[in-house]
Short mmCIF file of C-alpha atoms and ligand atoms in Angstrom, two decimals:
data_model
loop_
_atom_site.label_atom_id
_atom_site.label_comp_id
_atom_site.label_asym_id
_atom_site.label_seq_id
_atom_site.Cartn_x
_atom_site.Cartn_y
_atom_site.Cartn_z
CA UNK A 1 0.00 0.00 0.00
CA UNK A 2 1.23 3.63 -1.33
CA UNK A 3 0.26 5.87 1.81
CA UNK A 4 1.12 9.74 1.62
CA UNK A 5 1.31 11.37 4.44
CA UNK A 6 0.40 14.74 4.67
CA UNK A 7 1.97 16.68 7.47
CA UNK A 8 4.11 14.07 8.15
CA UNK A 9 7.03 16.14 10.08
CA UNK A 10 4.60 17.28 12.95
CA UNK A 11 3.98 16.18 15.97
CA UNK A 12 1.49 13.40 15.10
CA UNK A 13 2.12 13.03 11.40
CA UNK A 14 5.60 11.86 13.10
CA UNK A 15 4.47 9.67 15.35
CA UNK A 16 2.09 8.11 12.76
CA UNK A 17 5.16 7.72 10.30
CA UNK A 18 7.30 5.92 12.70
CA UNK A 19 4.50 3.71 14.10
CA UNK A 20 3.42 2.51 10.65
CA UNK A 21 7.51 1.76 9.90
CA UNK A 22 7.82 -0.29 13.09
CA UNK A 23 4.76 -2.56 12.70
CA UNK A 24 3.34 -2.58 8.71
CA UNK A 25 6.57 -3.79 6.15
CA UNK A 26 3.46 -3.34 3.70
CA UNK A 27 3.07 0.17 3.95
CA UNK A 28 5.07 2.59 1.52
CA UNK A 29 5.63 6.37 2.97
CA UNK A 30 6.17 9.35 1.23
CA UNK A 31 5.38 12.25 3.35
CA UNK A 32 4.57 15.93 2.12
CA UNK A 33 5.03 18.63 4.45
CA UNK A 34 5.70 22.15 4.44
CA UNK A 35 8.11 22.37 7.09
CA UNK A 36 6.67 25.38 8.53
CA UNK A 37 8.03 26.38 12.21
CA UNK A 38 6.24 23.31 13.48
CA UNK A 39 8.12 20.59 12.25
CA UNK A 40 11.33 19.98 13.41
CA UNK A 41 13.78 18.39 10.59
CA UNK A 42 14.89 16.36 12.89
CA UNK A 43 12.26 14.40 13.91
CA UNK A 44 12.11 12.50 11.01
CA UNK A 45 15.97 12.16 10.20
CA UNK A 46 16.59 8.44 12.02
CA UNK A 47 13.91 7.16 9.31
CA UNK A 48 14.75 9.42 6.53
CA UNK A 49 16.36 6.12 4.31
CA UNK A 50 13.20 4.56 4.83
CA UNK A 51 10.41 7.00 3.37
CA UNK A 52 10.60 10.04 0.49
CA UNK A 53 10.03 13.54 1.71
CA UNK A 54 8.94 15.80 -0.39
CA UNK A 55 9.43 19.70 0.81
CA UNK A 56 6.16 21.61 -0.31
CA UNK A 57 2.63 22.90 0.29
CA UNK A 58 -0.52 20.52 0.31
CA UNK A 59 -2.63 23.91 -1.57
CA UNK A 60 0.20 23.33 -4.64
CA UNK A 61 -2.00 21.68 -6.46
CA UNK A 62 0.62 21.21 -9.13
CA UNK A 63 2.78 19.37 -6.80
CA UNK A 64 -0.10 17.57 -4.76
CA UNK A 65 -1.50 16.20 -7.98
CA UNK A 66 0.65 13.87 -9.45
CA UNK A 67 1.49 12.86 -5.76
CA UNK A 68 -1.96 11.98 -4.81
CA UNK A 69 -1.97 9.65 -8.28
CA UNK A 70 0.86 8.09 -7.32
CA UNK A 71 -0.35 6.76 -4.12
CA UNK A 72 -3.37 4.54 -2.72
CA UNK A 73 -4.12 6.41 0.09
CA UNK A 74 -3.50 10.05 1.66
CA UNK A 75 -3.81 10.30 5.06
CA UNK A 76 -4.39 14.41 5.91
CA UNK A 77 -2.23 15.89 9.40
CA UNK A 78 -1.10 18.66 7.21
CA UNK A 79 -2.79 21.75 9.13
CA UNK A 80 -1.71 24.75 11.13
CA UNK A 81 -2.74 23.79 14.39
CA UNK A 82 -1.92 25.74 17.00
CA UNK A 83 -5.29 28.08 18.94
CA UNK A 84 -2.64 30.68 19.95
CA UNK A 85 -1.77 31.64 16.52
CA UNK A 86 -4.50 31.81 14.93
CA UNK A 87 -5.88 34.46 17.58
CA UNK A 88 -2.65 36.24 16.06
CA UNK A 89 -2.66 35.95 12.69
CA UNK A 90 -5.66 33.76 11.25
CA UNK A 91 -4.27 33.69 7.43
CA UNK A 92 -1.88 30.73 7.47
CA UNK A 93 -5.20 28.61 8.90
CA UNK A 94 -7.36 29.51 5.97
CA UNK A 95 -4.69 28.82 3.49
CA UNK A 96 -4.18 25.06 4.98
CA UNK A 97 -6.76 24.28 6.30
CA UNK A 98 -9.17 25.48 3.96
CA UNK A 99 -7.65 26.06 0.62
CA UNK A 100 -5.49 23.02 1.01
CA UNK A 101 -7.53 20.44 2.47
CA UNK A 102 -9.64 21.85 -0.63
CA UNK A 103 -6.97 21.12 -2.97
CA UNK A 104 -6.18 17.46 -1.73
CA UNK A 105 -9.70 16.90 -2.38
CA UNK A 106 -9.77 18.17 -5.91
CA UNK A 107 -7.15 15.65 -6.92
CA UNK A 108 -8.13 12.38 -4.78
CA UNK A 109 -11.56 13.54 -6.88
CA UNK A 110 -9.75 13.33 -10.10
CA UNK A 111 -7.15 10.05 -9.78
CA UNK A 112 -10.03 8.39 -6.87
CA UNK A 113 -7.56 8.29 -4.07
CA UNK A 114 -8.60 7.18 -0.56
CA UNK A 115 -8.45 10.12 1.71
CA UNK A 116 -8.50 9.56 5.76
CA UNK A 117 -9.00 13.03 7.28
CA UNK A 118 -7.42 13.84 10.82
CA UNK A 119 -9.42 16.58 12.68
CA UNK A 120 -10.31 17.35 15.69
CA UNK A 121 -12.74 17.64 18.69
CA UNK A 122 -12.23 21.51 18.40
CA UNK A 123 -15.12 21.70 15.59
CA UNK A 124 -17.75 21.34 18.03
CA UNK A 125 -17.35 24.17 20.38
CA UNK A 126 -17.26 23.55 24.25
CA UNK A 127 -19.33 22.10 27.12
CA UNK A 128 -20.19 23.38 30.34
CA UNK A 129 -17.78 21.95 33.25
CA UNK A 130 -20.88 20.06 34.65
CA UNK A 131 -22.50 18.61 31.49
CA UNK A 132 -22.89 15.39 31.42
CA UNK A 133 -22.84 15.26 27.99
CA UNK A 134 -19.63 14.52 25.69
CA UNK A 135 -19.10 14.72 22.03
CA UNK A 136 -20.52 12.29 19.88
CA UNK A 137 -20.38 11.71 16.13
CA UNK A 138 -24.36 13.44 15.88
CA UNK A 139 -22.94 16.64 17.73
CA UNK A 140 -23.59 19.77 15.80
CA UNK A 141 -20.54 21.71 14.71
CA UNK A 142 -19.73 24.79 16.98
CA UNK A 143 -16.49 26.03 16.64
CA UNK A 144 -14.88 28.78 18.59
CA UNK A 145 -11.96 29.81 17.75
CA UNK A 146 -10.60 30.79 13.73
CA UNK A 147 -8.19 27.15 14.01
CA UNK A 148 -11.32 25.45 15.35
CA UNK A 149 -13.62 26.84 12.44
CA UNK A 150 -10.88 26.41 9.60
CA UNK A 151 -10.75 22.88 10.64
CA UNK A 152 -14.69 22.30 11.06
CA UNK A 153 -14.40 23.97 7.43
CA UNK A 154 -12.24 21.18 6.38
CA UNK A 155 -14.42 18.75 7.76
CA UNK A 156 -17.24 20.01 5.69
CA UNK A 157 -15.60 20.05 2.77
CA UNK A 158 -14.51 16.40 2.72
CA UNK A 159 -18.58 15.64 3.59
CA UNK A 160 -19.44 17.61 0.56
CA UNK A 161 -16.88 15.77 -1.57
CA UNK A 162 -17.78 12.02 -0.39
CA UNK A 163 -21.39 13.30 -1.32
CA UNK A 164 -21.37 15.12 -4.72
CA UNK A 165 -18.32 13.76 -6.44
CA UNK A 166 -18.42 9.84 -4.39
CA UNK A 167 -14.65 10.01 -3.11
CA UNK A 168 -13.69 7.36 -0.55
CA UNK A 169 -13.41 9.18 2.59
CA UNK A 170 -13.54 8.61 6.31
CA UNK A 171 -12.88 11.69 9.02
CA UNK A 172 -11.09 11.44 12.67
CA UNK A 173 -12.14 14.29 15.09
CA UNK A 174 -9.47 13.30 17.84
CA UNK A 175 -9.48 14.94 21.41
CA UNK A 176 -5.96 16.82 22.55
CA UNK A 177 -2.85 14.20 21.50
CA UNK A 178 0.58 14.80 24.24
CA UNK A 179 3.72 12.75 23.64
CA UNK A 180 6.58 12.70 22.07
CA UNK A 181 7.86 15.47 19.14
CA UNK A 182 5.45 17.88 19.90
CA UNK A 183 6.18 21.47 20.01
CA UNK A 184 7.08 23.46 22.73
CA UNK A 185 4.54 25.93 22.43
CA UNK A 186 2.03 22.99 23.01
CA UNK A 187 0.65 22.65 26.94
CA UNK A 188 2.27 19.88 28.39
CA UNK A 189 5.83 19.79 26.49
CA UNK A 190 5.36 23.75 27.43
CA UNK A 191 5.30 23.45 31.04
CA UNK A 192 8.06 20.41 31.28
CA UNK A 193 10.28 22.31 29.10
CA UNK A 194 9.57 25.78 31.43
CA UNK A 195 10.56 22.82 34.28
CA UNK A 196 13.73 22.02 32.58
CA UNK A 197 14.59 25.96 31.97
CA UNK A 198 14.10 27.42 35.53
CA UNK A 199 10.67 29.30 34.24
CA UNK A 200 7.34 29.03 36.16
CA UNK A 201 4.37 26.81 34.17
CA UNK A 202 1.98 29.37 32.99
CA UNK A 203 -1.53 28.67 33.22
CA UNK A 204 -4.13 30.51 31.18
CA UNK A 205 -7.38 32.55 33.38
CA UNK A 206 -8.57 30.48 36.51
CA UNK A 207 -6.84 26.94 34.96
CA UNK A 208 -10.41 24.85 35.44
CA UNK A 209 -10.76 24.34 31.44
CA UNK A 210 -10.86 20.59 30.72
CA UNK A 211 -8.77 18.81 27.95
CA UNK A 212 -9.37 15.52 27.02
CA UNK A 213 -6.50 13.82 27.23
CA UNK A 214 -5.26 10.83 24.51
CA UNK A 215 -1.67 10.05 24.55
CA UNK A 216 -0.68 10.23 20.49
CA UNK A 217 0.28 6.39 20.10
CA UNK A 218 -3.55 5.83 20.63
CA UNK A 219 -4.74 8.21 18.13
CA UNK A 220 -2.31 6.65 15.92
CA UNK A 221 -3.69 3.16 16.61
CA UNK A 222 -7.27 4.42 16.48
CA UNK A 223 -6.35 6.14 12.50
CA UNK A 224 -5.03 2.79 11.49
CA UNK A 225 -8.58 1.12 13.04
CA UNK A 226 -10.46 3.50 11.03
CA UNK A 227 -8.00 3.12 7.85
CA UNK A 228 -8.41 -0.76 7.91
CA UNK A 229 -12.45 -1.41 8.99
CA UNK A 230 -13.84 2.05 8.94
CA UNK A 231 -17.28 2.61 6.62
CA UNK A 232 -16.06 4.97 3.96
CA UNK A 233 -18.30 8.26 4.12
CA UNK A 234 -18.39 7.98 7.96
CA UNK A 235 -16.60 9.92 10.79
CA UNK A 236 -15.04 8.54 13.78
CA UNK A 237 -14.68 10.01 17.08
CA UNK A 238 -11.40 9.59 18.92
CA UNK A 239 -10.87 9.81 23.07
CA UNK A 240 -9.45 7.32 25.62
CA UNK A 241 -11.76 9.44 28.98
CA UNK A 242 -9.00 11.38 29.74
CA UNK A 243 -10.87 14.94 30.94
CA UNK A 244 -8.30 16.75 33.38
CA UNK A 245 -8.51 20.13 34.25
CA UNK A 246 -5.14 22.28 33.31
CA UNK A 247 -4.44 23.23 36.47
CA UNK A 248 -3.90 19.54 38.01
CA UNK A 249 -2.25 18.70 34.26
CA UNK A 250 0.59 21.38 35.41
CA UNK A 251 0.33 20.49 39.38
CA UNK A 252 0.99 16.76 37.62
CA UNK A 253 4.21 17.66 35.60
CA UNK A 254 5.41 19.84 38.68
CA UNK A 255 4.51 17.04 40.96
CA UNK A 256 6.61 14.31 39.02
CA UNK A 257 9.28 16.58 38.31
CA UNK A 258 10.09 16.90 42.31
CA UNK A 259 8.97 20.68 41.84
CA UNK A 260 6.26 22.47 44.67
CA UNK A 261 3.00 21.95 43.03
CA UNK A 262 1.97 25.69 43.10
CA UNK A 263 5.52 26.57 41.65
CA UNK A 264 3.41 28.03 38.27
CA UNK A 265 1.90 31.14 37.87
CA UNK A 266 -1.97 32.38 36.43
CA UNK A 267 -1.12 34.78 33.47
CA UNK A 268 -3.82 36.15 30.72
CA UNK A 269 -6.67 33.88 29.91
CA UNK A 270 -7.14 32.71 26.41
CA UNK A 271 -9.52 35.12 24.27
CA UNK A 272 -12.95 33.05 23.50
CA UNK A 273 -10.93 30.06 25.47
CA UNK A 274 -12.81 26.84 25.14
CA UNK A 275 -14.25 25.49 28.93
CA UNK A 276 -14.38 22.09 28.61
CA UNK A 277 -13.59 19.13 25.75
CA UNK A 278 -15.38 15.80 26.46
CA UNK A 279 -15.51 12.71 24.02
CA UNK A 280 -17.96 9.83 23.50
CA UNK A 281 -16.23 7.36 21.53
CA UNK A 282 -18.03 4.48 21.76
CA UNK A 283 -18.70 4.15 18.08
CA UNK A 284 -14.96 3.47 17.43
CA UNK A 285 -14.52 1.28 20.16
CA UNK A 286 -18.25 -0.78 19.62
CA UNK A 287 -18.20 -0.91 15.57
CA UNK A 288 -14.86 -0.79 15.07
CA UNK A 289 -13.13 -2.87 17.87
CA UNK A 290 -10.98 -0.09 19.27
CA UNK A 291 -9.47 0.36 22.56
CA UNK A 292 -6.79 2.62 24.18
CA UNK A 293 -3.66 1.19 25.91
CA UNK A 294 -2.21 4.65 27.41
CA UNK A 295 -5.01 4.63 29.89
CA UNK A 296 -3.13 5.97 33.16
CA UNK A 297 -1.99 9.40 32.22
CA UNK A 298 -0.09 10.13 35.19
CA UNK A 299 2.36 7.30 33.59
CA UNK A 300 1.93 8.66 30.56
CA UNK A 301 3.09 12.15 31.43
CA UNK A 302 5.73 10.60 33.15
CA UNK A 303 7.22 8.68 30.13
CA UNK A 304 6.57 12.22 28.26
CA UNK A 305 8.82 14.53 31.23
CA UNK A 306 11.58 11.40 30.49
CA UNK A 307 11.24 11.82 26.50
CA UNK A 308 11.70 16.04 27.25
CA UNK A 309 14.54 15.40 29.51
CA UNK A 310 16.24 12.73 27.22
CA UNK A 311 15.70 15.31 23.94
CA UNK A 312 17.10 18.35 24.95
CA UNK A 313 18.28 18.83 21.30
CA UNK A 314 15.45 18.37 19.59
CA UNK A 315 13.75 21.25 21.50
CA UNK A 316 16.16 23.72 22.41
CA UNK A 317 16.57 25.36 19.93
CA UNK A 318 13.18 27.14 19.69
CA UNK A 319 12.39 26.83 23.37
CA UNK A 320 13.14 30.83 23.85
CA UNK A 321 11.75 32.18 20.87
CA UNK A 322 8.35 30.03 21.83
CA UNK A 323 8.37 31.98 25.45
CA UNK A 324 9.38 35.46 23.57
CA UNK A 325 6.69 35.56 21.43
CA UNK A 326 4.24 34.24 24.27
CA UNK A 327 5.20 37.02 26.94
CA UNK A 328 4.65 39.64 24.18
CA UNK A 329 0.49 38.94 25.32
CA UNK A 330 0.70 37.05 28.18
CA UNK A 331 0.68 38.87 31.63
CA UNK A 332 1.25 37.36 34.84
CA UNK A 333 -2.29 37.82 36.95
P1 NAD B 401 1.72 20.11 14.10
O1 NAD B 401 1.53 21.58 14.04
O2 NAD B 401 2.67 19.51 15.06
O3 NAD B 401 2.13 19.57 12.64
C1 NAD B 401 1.54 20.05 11.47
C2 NAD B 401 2.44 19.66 10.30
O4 NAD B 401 1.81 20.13 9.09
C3 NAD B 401 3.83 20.32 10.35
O5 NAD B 401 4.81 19.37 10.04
C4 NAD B 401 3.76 21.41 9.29
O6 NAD B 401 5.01 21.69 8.69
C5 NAD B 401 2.79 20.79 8.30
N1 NAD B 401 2.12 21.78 7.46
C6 NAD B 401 1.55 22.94 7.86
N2 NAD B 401 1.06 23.60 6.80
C7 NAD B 401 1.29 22.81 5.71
C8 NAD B 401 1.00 22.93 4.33
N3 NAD B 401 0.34 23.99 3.84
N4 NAD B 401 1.38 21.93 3.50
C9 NAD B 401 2.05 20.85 3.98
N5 NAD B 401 2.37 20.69 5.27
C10 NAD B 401 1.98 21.66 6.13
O7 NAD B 401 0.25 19.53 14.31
P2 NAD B 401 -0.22 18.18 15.04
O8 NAD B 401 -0.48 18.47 16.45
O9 NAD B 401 0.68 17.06 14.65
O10 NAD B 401 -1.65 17.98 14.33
C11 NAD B 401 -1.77 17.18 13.16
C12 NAD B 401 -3.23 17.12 12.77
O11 NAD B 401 -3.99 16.56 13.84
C13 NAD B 401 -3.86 18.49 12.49
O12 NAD B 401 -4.75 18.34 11.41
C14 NAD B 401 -4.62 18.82 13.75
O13 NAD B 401 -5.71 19.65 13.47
C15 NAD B 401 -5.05 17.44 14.19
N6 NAD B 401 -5.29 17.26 15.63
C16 NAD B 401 -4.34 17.61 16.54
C17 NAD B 401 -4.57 17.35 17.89
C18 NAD B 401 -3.53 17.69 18.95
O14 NAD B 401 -3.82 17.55 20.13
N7 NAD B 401 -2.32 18.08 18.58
C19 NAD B 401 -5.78 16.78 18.31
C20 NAD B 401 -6.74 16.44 17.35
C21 NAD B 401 -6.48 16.68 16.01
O1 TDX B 402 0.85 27.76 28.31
C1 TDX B 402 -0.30 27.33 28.23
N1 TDX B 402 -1.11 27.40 29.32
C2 TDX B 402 -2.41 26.97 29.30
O2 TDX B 402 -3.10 27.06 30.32
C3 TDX B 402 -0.82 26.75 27.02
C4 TDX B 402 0.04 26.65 25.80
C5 TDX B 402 -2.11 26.29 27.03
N2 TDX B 402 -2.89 26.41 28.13
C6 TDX B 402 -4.25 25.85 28.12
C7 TDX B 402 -5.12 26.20 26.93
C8 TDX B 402 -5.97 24.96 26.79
O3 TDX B 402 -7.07 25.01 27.67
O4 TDX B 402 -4.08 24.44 28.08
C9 TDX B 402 -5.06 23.81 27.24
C10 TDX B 402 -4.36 23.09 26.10
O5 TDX B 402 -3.80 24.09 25.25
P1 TDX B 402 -3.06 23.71 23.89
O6 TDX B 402 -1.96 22.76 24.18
O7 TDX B 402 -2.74 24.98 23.18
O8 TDX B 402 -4.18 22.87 23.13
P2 TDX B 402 -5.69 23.19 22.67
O9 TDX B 402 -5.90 24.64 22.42
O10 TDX B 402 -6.62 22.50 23.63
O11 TDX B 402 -5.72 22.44 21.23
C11 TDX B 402 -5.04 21.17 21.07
O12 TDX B 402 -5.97 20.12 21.06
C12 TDX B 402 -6.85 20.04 19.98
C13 TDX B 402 -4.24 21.17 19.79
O13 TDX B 402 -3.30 22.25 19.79
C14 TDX B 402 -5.14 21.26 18.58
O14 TDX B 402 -4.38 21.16 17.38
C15 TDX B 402 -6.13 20.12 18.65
O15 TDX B 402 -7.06 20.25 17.61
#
């Protein structure tokens, strides 16, 4: 199987890459990425003999098309991801998320490509801290935030093209991934990384919003359960019950780091800042026989603080530019 991987230098593209190496001799990687500021070149160098890279933009449409033909499959991570920036500066979001997600489309129309579509719990908006609802795959989109909306966008877009032009599709809306390679500018690798540098954890307004936590191996798994058995057309929600507010996520990482637990500081909330992220994902689990294995987090996080540690070189680097740019809006409250 010919599998292109879109977005394969980021943080779960990465992960994917190197998980599909290690366990499917089948599978043939290339991966396209633009090798914005998120991906790290190195991340991908120890496998670098065993896939093509190709250096561009997924809205090139003369580059993406003759790509897309060439392979069975694309699976989409390409996206700008990050909340924080696109409260900045919104344009990179439309133009990836939108325009290119659009432009994969138009060719796995045209050569009748499978696409699998990574998104994320983001499109539909926030709960209440004491609903008892979670997310399911009947939830109506409600997205907050311009990353949130360019990716509910995306979403759409792949529904429209599995319905008017009968591409093979399916669509992951994942809750928040942690583990290794992700960026610094990220929560957790944020706050082990402000650990490891003598700086105070930051957490944003009163530090009660609720992630749902899914360490990225899982989400990996679960796109591989979705790629092999999944019912093309359909979407597939993605979450291992992992709701914990920020503020015990950070007393956590100071906690296992041997640091005072209130050793962080409050500083300026997140504007529109989603309260709470909760998923169902019984569907997945039920009618397509998944199941997480990273189901104490505590050990998770403490294999992540280890990875941190151990990788001082792969994050370095950008570590004080991250923290420069942040303090430019971020006050201490
Ligand atoms: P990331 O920012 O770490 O990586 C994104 C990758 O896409 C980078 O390598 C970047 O260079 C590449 N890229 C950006 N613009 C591109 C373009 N125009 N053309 C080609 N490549 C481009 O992001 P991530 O956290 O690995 O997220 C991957 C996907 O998973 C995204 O679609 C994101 O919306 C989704 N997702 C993320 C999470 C999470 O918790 N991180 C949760 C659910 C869903
Ligand atoms: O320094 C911080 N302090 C803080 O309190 C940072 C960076 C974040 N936060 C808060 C904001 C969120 O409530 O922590 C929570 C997690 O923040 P992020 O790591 O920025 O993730 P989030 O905004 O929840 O989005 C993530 O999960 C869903 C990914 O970045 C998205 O790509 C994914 O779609």
């Amino acid at each position: 199987m010919r599998v292109l991987v879109t977005g394969g230098a980021g943080f779960i593209g990465a992960n994917f890459v190197r998980s599909t190496l290690a366990t499917r001799p089948d599978v043939e990687i290339t991966v396209l990425d633009k090798f914005t500021y998120a991906a790290n070149p190195r991340t991908l160098e120890p496998v670098a003999g065993a896939i093509t890279v190709v250096r561009g933009d997924i809205g090139d449409a003369a580059l993406v098309d003759p790509l897309v033909a060439a392979h069975d499959l694309v699976v989409n991570f390409a996206a700008e991801s990050h909340n924080d920036n696109s409260l900045t500066d919104p344009s990179s979001f439309v133009d990836t998320n939108l325009v290119g997600t659009y432009t994969l489309l138009e060719s796995v129309r045209r050569h009748r490509t499978a696409l699998h579509h990574i998104s994320t719990d983001e499109v539909y908006g926030d709960l209440d801290l004491d609903d008892p609802e979670r997310f399911t795959e009947a939830t109506a989109y409600n997205p907050s935030s311009p990353y949130s909306a360019t990716k509910a966008g995306s979403d759409l877009l792949v529904r429209a093209w599995v319905r008017s032009f009968g591409i093979t599709a399916t669509i992951s809306n994942c809750s928040n991934n942690y583990g290794p390679y992700q960026h610094v500018e990220k929560l957790i690798p944020r706050q082990i990384t402000n650990v490891l540098t003598g700086v105070r954890p930051k957490v944003y307004g009163d530090g009660a919003n609720v992630r749902d936590w899914i360490h990225v191996a899982d989400h990996n798994d679960a796109v591989w359960t979705i790629i092999d058995r999944g019912e093309p057309g359909q979407t597939y929600l993605i979450g291992a019950d992992g709701e914990v507010d920020n503020r015990t996520v950070v007393e956590d990482i100071l906690d296992l780091m041997g640091q005072p637990t209130d050793a962080f500081d409050f500083v300026t909330d997140r504007p529109g800042h989603d309260r709470r992220y909760a998923i169902d994902s019984t569907r997945l689990r039920t009618e397509l026989g998944w199941t997480p294995r990273f189901t104490d987090f505590r050990s998770g996080l403490a294999d992540t603080i280890d990875w941190y540690r151990n990788h001082s070189d792969w994050w370095e680097p950008v570590k004080s530019g991250v923290e420069a740019s942040y303090a430019k809006t971020q006050q201490t409250l």
